[in-house]
Tab-separated table of C-alpha atoms in Angstrom:
chain	number	residue	atom	x	y	z
A	1	MET	CA	-0.613	-111.799	-289.859
A	2	ASP	CA	0.311	-108.348	-291.074
A	3	SER	CA	-2.479	-105.892	-290.658
A	4	THR	CA	-2.069	-104.378	-294.161
A	5	SER	CA	-2.581	-107.521	-295.855
A	6	GLY	CA	-6.194	-107.151	-296.358
A	7	SER	CA	-7.146	-110.140	-294.487
A	8	ALA	CA	-10.282	-110.157	-292.301
A	9	GLU	CA	-7.931	-110.174	-289.256
A	10	SER	CA	-6.940	-106.640	-290.223
A	11	ILE	CA	-10.150	-105.175	-289.308
A	12	TYR	CA	-9.198	-105.871	-285.595
A	13	VAL	CA	-7.041	-103.601	-283.546
A	14	PRO	CA	-3.765	-105.582	-282.668
A	15	ASP	CA	-3.664	-106.842	-278.997
A	16	ALA	CA	-0.507	-104.808	-278.377
A	17	VAL	CA	-2.398	-101.567	-278.466
A	18	ARG	CA	-3.044	-100.195	-275.214
A	19	ARG	CA	-4.128	-96.556	-276.088
A	20	ALA	CA	-6.703	-94.936	-278.255
A	21	ALA	CA	-7.369	-91.256	-279.234
A	22	LYS	CA	-10.395	-89.914	-280.599
A	23	ILE	CA	-10.088	-86.868	-283.334
A	24	LEU	CA	-13.304	-85.286	-285.156
A	25	VAL	CA	-13.093	-84.439	-288.679
A	26	VAL	CA	-15.516	-81.499	-289.104
A	27	GLY	CA	-16.746	-79.103	-291.523
A	28	HIS	CA	-19.799	-77.582	-293.416
A	29	PHE	CA	-21.812	-79.763	-295.927
A	30	ALA	CA	-19.805	-81.005	-298.921
A	31	VAL	CA	-16.411	-79.844	-297.839
A	32	GLY	CA	-14.599	-83.330	-298.005
A	33	LYS	CA	-14.750	-85.007	-294.549
A	34	THR	CA	-16.105	-88.177	-295.905
A	35	THR	CA	-13.140	-88.431	-298.333
A	36	LEU	CA	-10.506	-87.427	-296.057
A	37	ILE	CA	-11.468	-90.157	-293.717
A	38	GLY	CA	-11.581	-92.619	-296.705
A	39	THR	CA	-7.876	-91.574	-297.755
A	40	LEU	CA	-6.604	-91.954	-294.362
A	41	SER	CA	-8.392	-94.945	-292.948
A	42	GLU	CA	-6.480	-98.179	-292.740
A	43	ILE	CA	-9.761	-100.117	-292.655
A	44	THR	CA	-12.545	-99.664	-294.949
A	45	PRO	CA	-14.439	-96.787	-293.157
A	46	LEU	CA	-17.857	-96.722	-291.778
A	47	ARG	CA	-20.119	-94.362	-293.938
A	48	THR	CA	-23.724	-93.453	-293.129
A	49	GLU	CA	-24.082	-91.924	-296.744
A	50	GLU	CA	-27.620	-91.629	-297.998
A	51	ARG	CA	-28.763	-90.443	-301.463
A	52	MET	CA	-29.937	-86.968	-301.449
A	53	THR	CA	-33.780	-86.680	-302.287
A	54	GLN	CA	-36.148	-83.992	-303.425
A	55	ALA	CA	-36.887	-83.338	-299.922
A	56	SER	CA	-33.490	-81.763	-299.196
A	57	ALA	CA	-33.737	-79.582	-302.197
A	58	HIS	CA	-34.582	-76.452	-300.510
A	59	ILE	CA	-32.500	-77.234	-297.417
A	60	ASP	CA	-29.120	-78.412	-298.776
A	61	ASP	CA	-27.188	-75.740	-300.725
A	62	LEU	CA	-25.425	-77.446	-303.818
A	63	ARG	CA	-23.828	-74.323	-304.974
A	64	GLY	CA	-20.179	-75.423	-304.165
A	65	ALA	CA	-20.977	-78.992	-305.106
A	66	PRO	CA	-23.532	-79.329	-307.768
A	67	ASP	CA	-22.624	-83.021	-308.439
A	68	LYS	CA	-23.150	-84.408	-304.885
A	69	VAL	CA	-25.607	-87.163	-304.849
A	70	THR	CA	-25.316	-88.518	-301.466
A	71	THR	CA	-24.678	-86.955	-297.915
A	72	THR	CA	-23.583	-88.069	-294.302
A	73	VAL	CA	-26.632	-88.471	-291.876
A	74	ALA	CA	-24.859	-89.766	-288.904
A	75	LEU	CA	-21.030	-89.958	-289.052
A	76	ASP	CA	-17.981	-91.388	-290.661
A	77	PHE	CA	-15.494	-93.351	-288.814
A	78	GLY	CA	-12.025	-94.564	-289.769
A	79	ARG	CA	-9.047	-95.950	-287.855
A	80	LEU	CA	-5.153	-95.585	-287.871
A	81	THR	CA	-2.768	-97.312	-286.156
A	82	LEU	CA	-0.010	-94.879	-285.071
A	83	SER	CA	2.384	-97.199	-283.389
A	84	ASP	CA	2.106	-100.980	-281.491
A	85	GLU	CA	0.290	-99.238	-278.670
A	86	LEU	CA	-1.772	-96.374	-280.115
A	87	VAL	CA	-4.552	-96.223	-282.377
A	88	LEU	CA	-6.322	-93.076	-283.651
A	89	TYR	CA	-10.064	-93.080	-284.316
A	90	LEU	CA	-11.625	-90.511	-286.727
A	91	PHE	CA	-15.050	-89.431	-286.531
A	92	GLY	CA	-16.501	-87.384	-289.303
A	93	THR	CA	-19.443	-85.187	-288.200
A	94	PRO	CA	-22.437	-84.570	-290.909
A	95	GLY	CA	-22.220	-80.937	-292.147
A	96	GLN	CA	-26.013	-79.782	-292.219
A	97	GLN	CA	-27.361	-78.003	-289.442
A	98	ARG	CA	-30.385	-80.320	-289.077
A	99	PHE	CA	-28.062	-83.008	-287.828
A	100	VAL	CA	-26.196	-80.846	-285.085
A	101	GLU	CA	-27.591	-83.008	-282.397
A	102	LEU	CA	-25.310	-85.297	-283.127
A	103	TRP	CA	-22.291	-83.168	-281.961
A	104	GLU	CA	-22.637	-83.522	-278.296
A	105	ASP	CA	-22.214	-87.084	-278.333
A	106	MET	CA	-19.385	-87.021	-280.937
A	107	ALA	CA	-17.384	-84.302	-279.379
A	108	ARG	CA	-17.447	-86.168	-275.892
A	109	GLY	CA	-13.932	-87.667	-275.203
A	110	SER	CA	-12.597	-86.013	-278.452
A	111	LEU	CA	-8.997	-84.506	-278.164
A	112	GLY	CA	-9.602	-82.187	-280.756
A	113	ALA	CA	-11.031	-81.349	-284.461
A	114	LEU	CA	-9.613	-81.027	-287.837
A	115	LEU	CA	-11.767	-78.306	-289.274
A	116	LEU	CA	-11.996	-78.646	-293.065
A	117	VAL	CA	-12.802	-75.406	-295.034
A	118	ASP	CA	-13.626	-74.885	-298.564
A	119	PRO	CA	-11.917	-71.589	-299.596
A	120	ALA	CA	-14.833	-70.794	-302.026
A	121	ARG	CA	-17.470	-71.051	-299.259
A	122	LEU	CA	-15.665	-69.524	-296.220
A	123	ALA	CA	-19.112	-68.216	-294.830
A	124	ASP	CA	-20.331	-71.697	-294.484
A	125	THR	CA	-17.396	-72.457	-291.821
A	126	PHE	CA	-18.789	-70.053	-289.222
A	127	PRO	CA	-21.478	-72.296	-287.905
A	128	VAL	CA	-19.019	-75.182	-287.390
A	129	ILE	CA	-16.295	-72.897	-285.789
A	130	ASP	CA	-19.012	-72.075	-283.379
A	131	LEU	CA	-19.926	-75.544	-282.599
A	132	VAL	CA	-16.185	-76.500	-282.145
A	133	GLU	CA	-15.736	-73.652	-279.668
A	134	THR	CA	-19.120	-74.412	-277.940
A	135	TYR	CA	-17.798	-77.993	-277.178
A	136	GLY	CA	-14.393	-76.814	-276.032
A	137	LEU	CA	-12.329	-78.433	-278.867
A	138	GLU	CA	-8.849	-77.305	-279.636
A	139	TYR	CA	-8.854	-77.377	-283.842
A	140	ALA	CA	-6.523	-76.860	-286.636
A	141	VAL	CA	-7.829	-75.559	-290.018
A	142	ALA	CA	-7.357	-77.564	-292.949
A	143	VAL	CA	-8.172	-75.778	-296.202
A	144	ASN	CA	-9.151	-78.359	-298.649
A	145	SER	CA	-8.389	-76.866	-302.174
A	146	PHE	CA	-8.668	-78.995	-304.912
A	147	ASP	CA	-7.215	-76.225	-307.116
A	148	PRO	CA	-3.998	-74.968	-305.928
A	149	TYR	CA	-3.809	-72.012	-307.907
A	150	SER	CA	-7.101	-70.569	-306.115
A	151	GLN	CA	-5.794	-70.625	-302.662
A	152	HIS	CA	-6.090	-67.681	-300.633
A	153	ALA	CA	-3.002	-66.398	-298.525
A	154	GLU	CA	-2.988	-67.576	-294.891
A	155	ASP	CA	-3.207	-64.254	-293.616
A	156	GLU	CA	-6.331	-63.402	-295.640
A	157	LEU	CA	-7.929	-66.692	-294.328
A	158	ARG	CA	-6.963	-66.098	-290.749
A	159	GLU	CA	-8.995	-62.515	-291.021
A	160	ALA	CA	-11.714	-64.089	-293.021
A	161	LEU	CA	-12.301	-66.798	-290.354
A	162	ASP	CA	-11.231	-64.272	-287.523
A	163	LEU	CA	-8.844	-67.137	-286.068
A	164	LEU	CA	-6.796	-66.607	-283.141
A	165	PRO	CA	-3.033	-66.212	-283.872
A	166	ASP	CA	-2.283	-69.540	-282.593
A	167	THR	CA	-4.674	-71.770	-284.464
A	168	PRO	CA	-2.953	-73.748	-287.268
A	169	VAL	CA	-3.858	-73.435	-290.845
A	170	VAL	CA	-2.753	-76.035	-293.320
A	171	TYR	CA	-3.679	-76.411	-296.984
A	172	CYS	CA	-4.441	-80.057	-298.214
A	173	ASP	CA	-6.176	-81.965	-300.673
A	174	ALA	CA	-8.411	-84.436	-299.037
A	175	ARG	CA	-8.228	-86.892	-301.916
A	176	ASP	CA	-4.361	-87.279	-301.343
A	177	GLU	CA	-2.950	-89.271	-298.587
A	178	LYS	CA	0.234	-87.561	-297.895
A	179	SER	CA	-1.606	-84.047	-297.989
A	180	SER	CA	-4.348	-85.374	-295.414
A	181	ALA	CA	-1.838	-86.942	-293.119
A	182	GLN	CA	0.047	-83.727	-292.976
A	183	ALA	CA	-3.273	-81.756	-291.921
A	184	LEU	CA	-3.716	-84.478	-289.119
A	185	ILE	CA	-0.253	-84.230	-288.029
A	186	THR	CA	-0.701	-80.521	-287.718
A	187	LEU	CA	-3.471	-80.929	-285.644
A	188	VAL	CA	-1.859	-83.552	-283.663
A	189	GLN	CA	1.234	-81.163	-283.139
A	190	HIS	CA	-1.174	-78.405	-281.765
A	191	LEU	CA	-2.688	-80.633	-279.259
A	192	LEU	CA	0.655	-81.594	-277.881
A	193	THR	CA	1.512	-77.881	-277.468
A	194	ARG	CA	-1.625	-77.423	-275.448
A	195	VAL	CA	-0.979	-80.200	-273.147
A	196	ALA	CA	3.040	-79.702	-272.534
């Protein structure tokens, strides 16, 4: 049966698949990680979204996402079958500092990370970059910009985030499949240059 038919069988990895690769989708709180994984995943993504409560009112900064009512409390998980023999697993990390303990386990075995950035909240990205570098992950930066007219120039972003010259930067809209796929391809191409 065709794995895209929406049947119960489509949730299982085809028998021919012999290799799997793990990629982290990381970023600060409310940057679009859950959205990007949902956009790209061929299966219904696993989400650990919970309603935000009054208890988080003084912890979670909603200035950049005033309409946000849920948040990831553990991880997001999606899958993409890239070929008859290769499947890609996408793991989304929670964005709040109070969940940082999960990073060590999630980073283990990961080939690299796609770092989502909100151009309106660049300062929120620094703790995430620190974590990615602490765990020795290669990464590409995907600027999740819902408004294409408010984009910063790439050189401005590089300087603001203090990126190395060979760190890829790509612009995307996490709601758009083609745009999200291009961001993921940029990361994979970067990873291939590291093993070549």
